[in-house]
Coordinates of C-alpha atoms in Angstrom, one line a residue:
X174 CA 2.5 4.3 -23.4
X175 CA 3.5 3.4 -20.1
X176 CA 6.7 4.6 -20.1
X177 CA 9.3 3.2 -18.0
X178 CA 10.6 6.2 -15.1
X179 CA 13.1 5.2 -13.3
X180 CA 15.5 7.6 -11.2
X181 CA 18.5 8.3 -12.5
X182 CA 21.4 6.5 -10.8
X183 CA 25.1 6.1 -11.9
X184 CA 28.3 4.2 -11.0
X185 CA 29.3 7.3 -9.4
X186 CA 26.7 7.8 -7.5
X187 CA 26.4 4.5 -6.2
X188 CA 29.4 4.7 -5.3
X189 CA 29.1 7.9 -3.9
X190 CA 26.2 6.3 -1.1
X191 CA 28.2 3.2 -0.2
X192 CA 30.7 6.3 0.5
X193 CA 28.4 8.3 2.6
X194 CA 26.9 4.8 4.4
X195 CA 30.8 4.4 4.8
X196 CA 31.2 7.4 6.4
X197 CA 28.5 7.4 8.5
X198 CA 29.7 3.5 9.7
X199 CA 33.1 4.5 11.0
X200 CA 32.1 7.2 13.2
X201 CA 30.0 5.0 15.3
X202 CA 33.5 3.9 15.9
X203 CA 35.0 7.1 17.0
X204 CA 38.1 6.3 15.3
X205 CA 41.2 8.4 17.1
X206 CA 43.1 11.0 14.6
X207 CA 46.6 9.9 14.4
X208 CA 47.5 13.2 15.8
X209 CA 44.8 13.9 18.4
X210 CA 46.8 12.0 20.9
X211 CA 50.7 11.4 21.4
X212 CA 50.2 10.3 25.0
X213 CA 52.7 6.5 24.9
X214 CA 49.9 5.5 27.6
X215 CA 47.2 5.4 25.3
X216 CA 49.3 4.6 22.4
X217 CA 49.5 0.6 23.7
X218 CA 45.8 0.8 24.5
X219 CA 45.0 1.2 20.8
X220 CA 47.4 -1.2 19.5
X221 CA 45.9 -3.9 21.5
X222 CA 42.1 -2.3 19.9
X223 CA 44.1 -2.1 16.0
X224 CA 42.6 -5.4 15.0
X225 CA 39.6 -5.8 16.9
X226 CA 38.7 -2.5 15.1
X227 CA 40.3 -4.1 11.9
X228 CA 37.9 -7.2 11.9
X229 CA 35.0 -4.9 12.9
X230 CA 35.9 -2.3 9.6
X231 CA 35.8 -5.4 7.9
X232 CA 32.2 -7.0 8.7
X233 CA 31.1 -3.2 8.5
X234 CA 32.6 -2.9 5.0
X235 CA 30.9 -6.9 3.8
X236 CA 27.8 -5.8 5.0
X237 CA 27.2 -2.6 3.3
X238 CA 28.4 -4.6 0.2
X239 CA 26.0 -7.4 0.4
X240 CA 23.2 -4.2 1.0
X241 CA 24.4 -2.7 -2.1
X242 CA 24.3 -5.4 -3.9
X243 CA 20.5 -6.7 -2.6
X244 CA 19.9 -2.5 -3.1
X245 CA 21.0 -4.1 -7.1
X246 CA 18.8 -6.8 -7.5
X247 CA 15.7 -4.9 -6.2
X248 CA 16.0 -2.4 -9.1
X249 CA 16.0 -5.0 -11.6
X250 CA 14.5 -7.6 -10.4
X251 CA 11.3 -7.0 -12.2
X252 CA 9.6 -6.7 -15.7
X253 CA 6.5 -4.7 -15.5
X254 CA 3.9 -4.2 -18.7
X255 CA 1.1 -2.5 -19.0
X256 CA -2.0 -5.3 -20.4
X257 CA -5.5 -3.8 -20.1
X258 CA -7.2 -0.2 -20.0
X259 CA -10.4 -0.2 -19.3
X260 CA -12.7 3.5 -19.9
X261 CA -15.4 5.0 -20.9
X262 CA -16.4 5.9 -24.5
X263 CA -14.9 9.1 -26.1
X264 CA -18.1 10.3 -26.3
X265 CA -19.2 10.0 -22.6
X266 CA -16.0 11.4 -21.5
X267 CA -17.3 14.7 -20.4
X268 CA -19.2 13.7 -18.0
X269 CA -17.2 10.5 -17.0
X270 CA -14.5 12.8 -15.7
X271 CA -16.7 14.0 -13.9
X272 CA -18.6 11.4 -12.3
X273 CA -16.6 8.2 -13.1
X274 CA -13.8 9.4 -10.5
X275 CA -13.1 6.0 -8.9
X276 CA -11.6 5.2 -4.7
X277 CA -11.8 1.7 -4.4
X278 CA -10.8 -1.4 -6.3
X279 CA -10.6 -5.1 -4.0
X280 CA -10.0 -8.5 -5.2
X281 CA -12.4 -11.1 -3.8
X282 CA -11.0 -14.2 -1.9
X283 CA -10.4 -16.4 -5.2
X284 CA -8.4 -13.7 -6.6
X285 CA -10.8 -13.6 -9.6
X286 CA -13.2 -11.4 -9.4
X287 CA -12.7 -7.6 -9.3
X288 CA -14.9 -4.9 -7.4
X289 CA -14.9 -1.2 -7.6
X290 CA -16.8 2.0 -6.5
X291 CA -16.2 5.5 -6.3
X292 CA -18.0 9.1 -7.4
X293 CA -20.6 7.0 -9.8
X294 CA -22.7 5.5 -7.3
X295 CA -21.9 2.3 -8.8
X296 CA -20.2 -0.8 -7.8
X297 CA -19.0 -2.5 -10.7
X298 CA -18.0 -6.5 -11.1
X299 CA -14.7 -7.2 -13.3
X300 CA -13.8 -10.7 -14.0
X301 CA -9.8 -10.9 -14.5
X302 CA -9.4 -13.2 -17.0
X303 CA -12.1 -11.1 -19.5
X304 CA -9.9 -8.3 -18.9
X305 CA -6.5 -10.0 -19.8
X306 CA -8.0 -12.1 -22.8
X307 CA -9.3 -9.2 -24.7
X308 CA -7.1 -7.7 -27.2
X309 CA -8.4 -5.5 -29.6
X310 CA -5.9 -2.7 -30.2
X311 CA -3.3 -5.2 -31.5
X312 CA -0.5 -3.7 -29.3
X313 CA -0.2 -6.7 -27.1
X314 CA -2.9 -4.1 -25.0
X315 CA -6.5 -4.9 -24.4
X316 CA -8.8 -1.6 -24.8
X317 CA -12.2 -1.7 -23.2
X318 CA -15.3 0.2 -22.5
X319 CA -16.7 -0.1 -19.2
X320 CA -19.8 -1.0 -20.4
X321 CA -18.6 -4.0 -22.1
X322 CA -15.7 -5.3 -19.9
X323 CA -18.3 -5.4 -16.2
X324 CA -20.0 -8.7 -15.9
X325 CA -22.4 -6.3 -14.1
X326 CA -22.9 -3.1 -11.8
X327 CA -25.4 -2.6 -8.9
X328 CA -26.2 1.9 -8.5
X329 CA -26.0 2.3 -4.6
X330 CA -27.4 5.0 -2.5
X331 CA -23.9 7.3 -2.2
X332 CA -20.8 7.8 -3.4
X333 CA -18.7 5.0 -2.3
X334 CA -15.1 4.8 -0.1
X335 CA -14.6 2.1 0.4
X336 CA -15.4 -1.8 -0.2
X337 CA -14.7 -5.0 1.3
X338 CA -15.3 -8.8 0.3
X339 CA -17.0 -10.5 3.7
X340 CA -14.6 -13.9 4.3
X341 CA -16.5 -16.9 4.6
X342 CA -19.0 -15.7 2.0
X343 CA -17.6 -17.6 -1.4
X344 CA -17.3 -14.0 -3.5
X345 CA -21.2 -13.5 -2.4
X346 CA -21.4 -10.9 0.3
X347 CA -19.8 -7.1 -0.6
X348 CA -19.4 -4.8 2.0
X349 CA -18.8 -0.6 1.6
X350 CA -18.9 2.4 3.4
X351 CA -20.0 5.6 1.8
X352 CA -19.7 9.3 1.7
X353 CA -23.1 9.8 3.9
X354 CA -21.6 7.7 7.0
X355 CA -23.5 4.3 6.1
X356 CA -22.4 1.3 6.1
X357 CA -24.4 -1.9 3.7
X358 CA -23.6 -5.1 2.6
X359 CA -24.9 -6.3 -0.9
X360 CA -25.5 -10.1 -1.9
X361 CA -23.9 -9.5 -5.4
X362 CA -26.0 -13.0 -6.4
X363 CA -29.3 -11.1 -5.8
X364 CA -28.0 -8.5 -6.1
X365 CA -29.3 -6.8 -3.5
X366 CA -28.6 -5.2 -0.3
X367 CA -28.9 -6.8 2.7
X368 CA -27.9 -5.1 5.5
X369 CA -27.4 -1.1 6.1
X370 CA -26.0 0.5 9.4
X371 CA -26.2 4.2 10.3
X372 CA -23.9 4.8 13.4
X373 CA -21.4 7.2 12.6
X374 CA -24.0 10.4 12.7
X375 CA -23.8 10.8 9.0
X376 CA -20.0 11.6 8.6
X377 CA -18.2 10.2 5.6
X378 CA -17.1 6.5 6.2
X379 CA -13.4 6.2 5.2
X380 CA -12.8 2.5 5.3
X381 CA -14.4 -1.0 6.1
X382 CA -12.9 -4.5 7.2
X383 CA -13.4 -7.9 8.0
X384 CA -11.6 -10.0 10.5
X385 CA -10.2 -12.9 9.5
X386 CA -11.4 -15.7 11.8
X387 CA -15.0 -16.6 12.8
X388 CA -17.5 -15.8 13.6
X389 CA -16.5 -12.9 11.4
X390 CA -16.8 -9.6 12.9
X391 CA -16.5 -6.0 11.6
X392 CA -15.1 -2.6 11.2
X393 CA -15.9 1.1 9.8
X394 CA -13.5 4.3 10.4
X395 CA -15.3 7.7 9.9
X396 CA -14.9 11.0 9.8
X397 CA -16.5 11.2 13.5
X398 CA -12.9 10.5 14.7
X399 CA -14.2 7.1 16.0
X400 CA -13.4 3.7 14.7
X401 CA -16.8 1.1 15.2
X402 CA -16.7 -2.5 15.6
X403 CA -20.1 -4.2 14.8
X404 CA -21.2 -7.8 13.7
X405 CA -23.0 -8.3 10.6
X406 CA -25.0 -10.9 11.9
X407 CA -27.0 -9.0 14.5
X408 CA -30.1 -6.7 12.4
X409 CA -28.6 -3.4 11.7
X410 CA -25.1 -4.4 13.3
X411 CA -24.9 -4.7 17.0
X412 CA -22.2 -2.6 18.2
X413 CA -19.2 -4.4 20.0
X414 CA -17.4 -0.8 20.7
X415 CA -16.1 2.3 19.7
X416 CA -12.9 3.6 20.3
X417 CA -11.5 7.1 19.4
X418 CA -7.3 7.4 18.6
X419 CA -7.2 10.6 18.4
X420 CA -8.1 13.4 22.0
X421 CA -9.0 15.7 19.0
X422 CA -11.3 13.5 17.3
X423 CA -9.3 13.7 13.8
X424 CA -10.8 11.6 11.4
X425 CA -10.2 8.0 10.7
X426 CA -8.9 7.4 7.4
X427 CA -8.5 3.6 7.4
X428 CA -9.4 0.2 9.4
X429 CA -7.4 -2.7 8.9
X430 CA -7.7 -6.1 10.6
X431 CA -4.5 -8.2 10.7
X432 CA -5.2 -10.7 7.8
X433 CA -2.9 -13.5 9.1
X434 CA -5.6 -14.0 12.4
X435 CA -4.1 -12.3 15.1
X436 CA -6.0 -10.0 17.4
X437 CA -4.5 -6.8 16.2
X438 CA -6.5 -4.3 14.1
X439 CA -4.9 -0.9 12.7
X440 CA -6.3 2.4 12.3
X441 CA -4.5 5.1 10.3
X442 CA -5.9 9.0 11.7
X443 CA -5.6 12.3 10.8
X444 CA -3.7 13.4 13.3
X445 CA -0.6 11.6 11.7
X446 CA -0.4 8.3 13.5
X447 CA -1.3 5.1 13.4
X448 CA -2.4 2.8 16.0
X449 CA -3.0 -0.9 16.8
X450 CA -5.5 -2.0 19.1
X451 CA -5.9 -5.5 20.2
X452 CA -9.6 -6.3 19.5
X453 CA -9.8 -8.1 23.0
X454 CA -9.4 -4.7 24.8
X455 CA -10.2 -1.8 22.9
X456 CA -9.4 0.8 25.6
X457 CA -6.1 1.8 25.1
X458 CA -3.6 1.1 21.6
X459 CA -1.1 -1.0 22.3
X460 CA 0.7 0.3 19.3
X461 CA 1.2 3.6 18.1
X462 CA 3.3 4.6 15.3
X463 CA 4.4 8.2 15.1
X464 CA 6.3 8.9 12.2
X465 CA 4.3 11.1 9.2
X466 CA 4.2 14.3 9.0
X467 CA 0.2 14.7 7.8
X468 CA -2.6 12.7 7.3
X469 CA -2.2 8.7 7.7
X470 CA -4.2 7.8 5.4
X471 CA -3.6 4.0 4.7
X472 CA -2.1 1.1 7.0
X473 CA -2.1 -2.1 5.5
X474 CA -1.0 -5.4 7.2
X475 CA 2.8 -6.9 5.2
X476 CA 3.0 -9.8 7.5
X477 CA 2.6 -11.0 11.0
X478 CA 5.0 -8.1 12.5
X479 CA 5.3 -5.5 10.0
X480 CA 2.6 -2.9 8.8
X481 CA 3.0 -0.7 6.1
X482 CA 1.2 3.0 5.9
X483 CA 0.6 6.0 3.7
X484 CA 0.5 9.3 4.4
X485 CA -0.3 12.7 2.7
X486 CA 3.3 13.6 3.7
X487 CA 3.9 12.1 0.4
X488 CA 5.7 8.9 2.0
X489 CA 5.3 5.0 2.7
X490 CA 6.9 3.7 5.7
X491 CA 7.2 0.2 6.9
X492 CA 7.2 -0.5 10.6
X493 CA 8.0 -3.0 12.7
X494 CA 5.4 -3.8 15.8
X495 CA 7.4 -5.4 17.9
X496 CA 8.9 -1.9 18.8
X497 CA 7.1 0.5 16.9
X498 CA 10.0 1.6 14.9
X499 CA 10.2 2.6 11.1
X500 CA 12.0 -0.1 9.2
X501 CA 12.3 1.8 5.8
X502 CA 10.7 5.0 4.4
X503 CA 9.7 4.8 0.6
X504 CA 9.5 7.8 -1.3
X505 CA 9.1 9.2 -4.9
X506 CA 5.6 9.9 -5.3
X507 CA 3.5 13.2 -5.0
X508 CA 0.5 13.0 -2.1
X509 CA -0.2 16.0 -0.9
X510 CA -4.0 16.1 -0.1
X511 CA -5.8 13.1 -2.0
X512 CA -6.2 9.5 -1.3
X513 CA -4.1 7.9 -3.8
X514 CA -4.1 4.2 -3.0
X515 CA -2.3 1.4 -1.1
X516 CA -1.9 -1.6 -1.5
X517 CA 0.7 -4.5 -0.3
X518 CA 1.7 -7.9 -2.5
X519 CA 3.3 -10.2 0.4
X520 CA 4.2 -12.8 -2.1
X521 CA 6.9 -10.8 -3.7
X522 CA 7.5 -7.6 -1.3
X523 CA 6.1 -4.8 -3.2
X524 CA 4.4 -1.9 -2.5
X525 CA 1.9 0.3 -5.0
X526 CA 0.7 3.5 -4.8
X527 CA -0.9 6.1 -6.7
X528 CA 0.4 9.6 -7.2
X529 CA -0.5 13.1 -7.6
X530 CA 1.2 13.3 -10.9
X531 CA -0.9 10.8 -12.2
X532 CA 1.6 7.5 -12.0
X533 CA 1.7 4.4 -10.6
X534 CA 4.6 3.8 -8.2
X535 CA 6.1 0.4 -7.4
X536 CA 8.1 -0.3 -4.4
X537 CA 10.4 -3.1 -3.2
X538 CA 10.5 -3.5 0.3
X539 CA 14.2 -3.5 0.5
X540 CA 14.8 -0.2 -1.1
X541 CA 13.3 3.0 -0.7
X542 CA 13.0 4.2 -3.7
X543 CA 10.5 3.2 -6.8
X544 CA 11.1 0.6 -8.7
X545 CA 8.9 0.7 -11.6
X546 CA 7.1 4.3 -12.7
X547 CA 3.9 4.3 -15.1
X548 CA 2.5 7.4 -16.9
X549 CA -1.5 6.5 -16.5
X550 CA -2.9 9.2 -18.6
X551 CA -3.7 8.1 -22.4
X552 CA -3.7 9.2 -25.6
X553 CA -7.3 9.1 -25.2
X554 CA -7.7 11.0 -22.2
X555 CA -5.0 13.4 -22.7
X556 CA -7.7 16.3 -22.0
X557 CA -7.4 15.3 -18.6
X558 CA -5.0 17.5 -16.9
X559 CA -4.7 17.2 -13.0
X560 CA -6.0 13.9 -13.3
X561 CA -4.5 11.8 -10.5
X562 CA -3.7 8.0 -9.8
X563 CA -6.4 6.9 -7.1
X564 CA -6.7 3.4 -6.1
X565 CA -4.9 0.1 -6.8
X566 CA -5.0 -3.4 -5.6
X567 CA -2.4 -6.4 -6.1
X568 CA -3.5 -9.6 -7.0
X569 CA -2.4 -12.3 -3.6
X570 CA -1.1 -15.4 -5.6
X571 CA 1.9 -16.6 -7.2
X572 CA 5.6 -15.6 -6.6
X573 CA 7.3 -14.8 -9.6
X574 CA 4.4 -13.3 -11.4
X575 CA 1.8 -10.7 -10.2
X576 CA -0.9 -8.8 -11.6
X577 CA -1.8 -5.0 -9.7
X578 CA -5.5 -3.5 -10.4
X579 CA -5.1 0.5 -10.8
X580 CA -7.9 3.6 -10.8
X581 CA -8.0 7.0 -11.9
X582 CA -9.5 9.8 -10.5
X583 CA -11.0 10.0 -14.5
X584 CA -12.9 6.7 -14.3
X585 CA -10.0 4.1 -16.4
X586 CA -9.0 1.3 -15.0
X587 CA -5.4 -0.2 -15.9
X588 CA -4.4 -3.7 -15.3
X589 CA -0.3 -4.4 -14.8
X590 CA 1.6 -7.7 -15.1
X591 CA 4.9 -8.2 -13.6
X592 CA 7.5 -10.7 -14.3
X593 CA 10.3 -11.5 -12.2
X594 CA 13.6 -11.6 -14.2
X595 CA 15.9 -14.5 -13.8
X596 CA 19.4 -14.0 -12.8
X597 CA 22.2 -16.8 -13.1

């Protein structure tokens, strides 16, 4: 269970990339060959460049060195378990596969409480600490039913995309987007909905946010190509504007609002870019990053100048806004055509993802490659073949602990623990 996939590398072949970065590094310097040229003119001219060039070989060679080594400790840095699986009963399975399939999982503001939605038409509430306290299968692994594990579940009108806790409600307000282009919010103490909006002509709604400084406003992408801003305050959500990324109208797969206050939100389109607009004027981005090589279909804010998005290209990449350049591509999972989850944990610089292959990918920010690989499939759901890894979540607190939330596309939901290692 949970077994530990991590890609093979050697002594060799780490030494065989600080060769290649090597290589690559000394022909920025156009080095002469000692037989190119026997002109006595030019001779002195490289003399008098021998140690500049010297001292320049040098801070090259320290550098990659001190990469390699941070390469090192990103590896290893981390002990990963798995602690909780939560499923449906054997017996329901049939038809849990089936209609269990979940897209969404979102920690509310006091990192406590857990939401998520999908293909059931049901938005289920997960307390943490019930989920991490329970251990019945002696294995150090708590095994729960669904049924059992929810504090409780409201049945909505659609499948669901998408959910969002509203800020500034203390863990009472829910927002979601659904597969029939509506957009409610539910008072999860009432438990009750409270506010529904219909604007996207009843296209699938991909994603909804919050901003993050008052009064609160809002945001839905669709499948309309457009991305809405509305404020849930107004009946039925007063529409601030619309904008549309893409000339061809390609969908828009995700909304994100910068969660450190600044005025930038981020869309993520089908037609393989992202884009920043700056909610103040709406009319034109004043970012786009162009980069994938399908479908964008996460972006997710990693701090106040870097985003991080997904794409059905089967890559992450990390981008800086200053200059709209990529800052590291991640790869190692399989997305090809599904949403598969994204999700960013600032406190430690990690990345999650889901996978085709049904795994769990974990990324550090300073490598490109996975760092920790989970299996998700069980010995009790080992009937489900093609089964795939779709939507996870990291807990925002601590620093040398984490906790990251992950969904299937056959209704179990696995809860991970990681512990940083210490070195000496």
């Amino acid at each position: 269970m949970g077994a530990f996939h991590w890609p093979k590398t050697t002594k060799s072949s780490n030494n065989s990339i600080y060769e290649w970065e090597m290589k690559n590094l000394l022909t920025k310097f156009h080095l002469p060959d000692a037989q190119e040229d026997q002109n006595p003119e030019t001779k002195g001219k490289e003399k008098e460049n021998t140690n500049d060039e010297d001292k320049q070989l040098e801070l090259v060679e320290e550098k990659l060195k001190e990469q390699q080594q941070e390469h090192e400790r990103a590896r290893s840095e981390w002990d990963f378990k798995l602690s909780a699986v939560v499923s449906t009963s054997s017996s329901a399975f049939a038809a849990a596969a089936i209609s269990d399939a979940l897209g969404v999982i979102e920690f509310d503001q006091s990192e406590k409480l857990i939401a998520t939605g999908g293909i059931a038409r049901k938005i289920r509430i997960y307390r943490l600490q019930s989920l991490l306290s329970n251990n019945e299968g002696g294995d150090d692994v708590a095994r729960l039913e669904h049924a059992n594990a929810c504090d409780y579940y409201m049945t909505t009108p659609a499948k669901l995309s998408s959910l969002r806790w509203r800020p500034g409600s203390d863990g009472r307000i829910l927002g979601s987007g659904d597969y029939d282009g509506v957009v409610m919010e539910y008072d999860l103490e009432r438990r009750v909905p409270v506010f529904e909006r219909d604007e996207h002509g009843g296209r699938r709604v991909w994603s909804v946010d919050y901003s993050h400084w008052g009064p609160v406003v809002a945001a839905s992408g669709s499948d309309d190509g457009t991305m809405q801003m509305w404020d849930p305050r107004c009946d039925g959500g007063k529409s601030m504007a619309a904008v549309q990324p893409s000339g061809a109208r390609s969908s828009v797969c995700c909304v994100e609002f910068n969660p450190f206050g600044g005025p930038l939100v981020a869309v993520g389109c089908a037609d393989r870019k992202a884009y920043g607009y700056d909610v103040r004027r709406l009319v034109d981005p004043v970012l786009v990053l162009d980069g994938h090589d399908k479908t964008v279909s996460y972006v997710r804010f990693f701090d106040g100048s870097k985003i991080v998005s997904a794409g059905t290209d089967g890559c992450l990449k990390l981008w800086n806004t200053d200059d709209s350049s990529v800052i590291r591509t991640y790869k190692g999972h399989t997305n090809r055509r599904s949403f598969v989850g994204l999700s960013v944990w600032r406190n430690g610089g990690l990345l999650g993802c889901g996978s085709e292959n049904n795994q769990v990918f974990v990324y550090d920010t300073r490598w490109g490659q996975p760092i920790w690989v989970h299996e998700f499939g069980t010995v009790a759901r080992a009937c489900c073949d093609g089964g795939f890894v779709s939507c996870l979540c990291w807990r925002q607190v601590e620093v040398d602990q984490c906790t990251l939330v992950a969904g299937g596309s056959n209704g179990v939901l696995q809860v991970f623990v990681g512990r940083r290692k210490s070195f000496q």
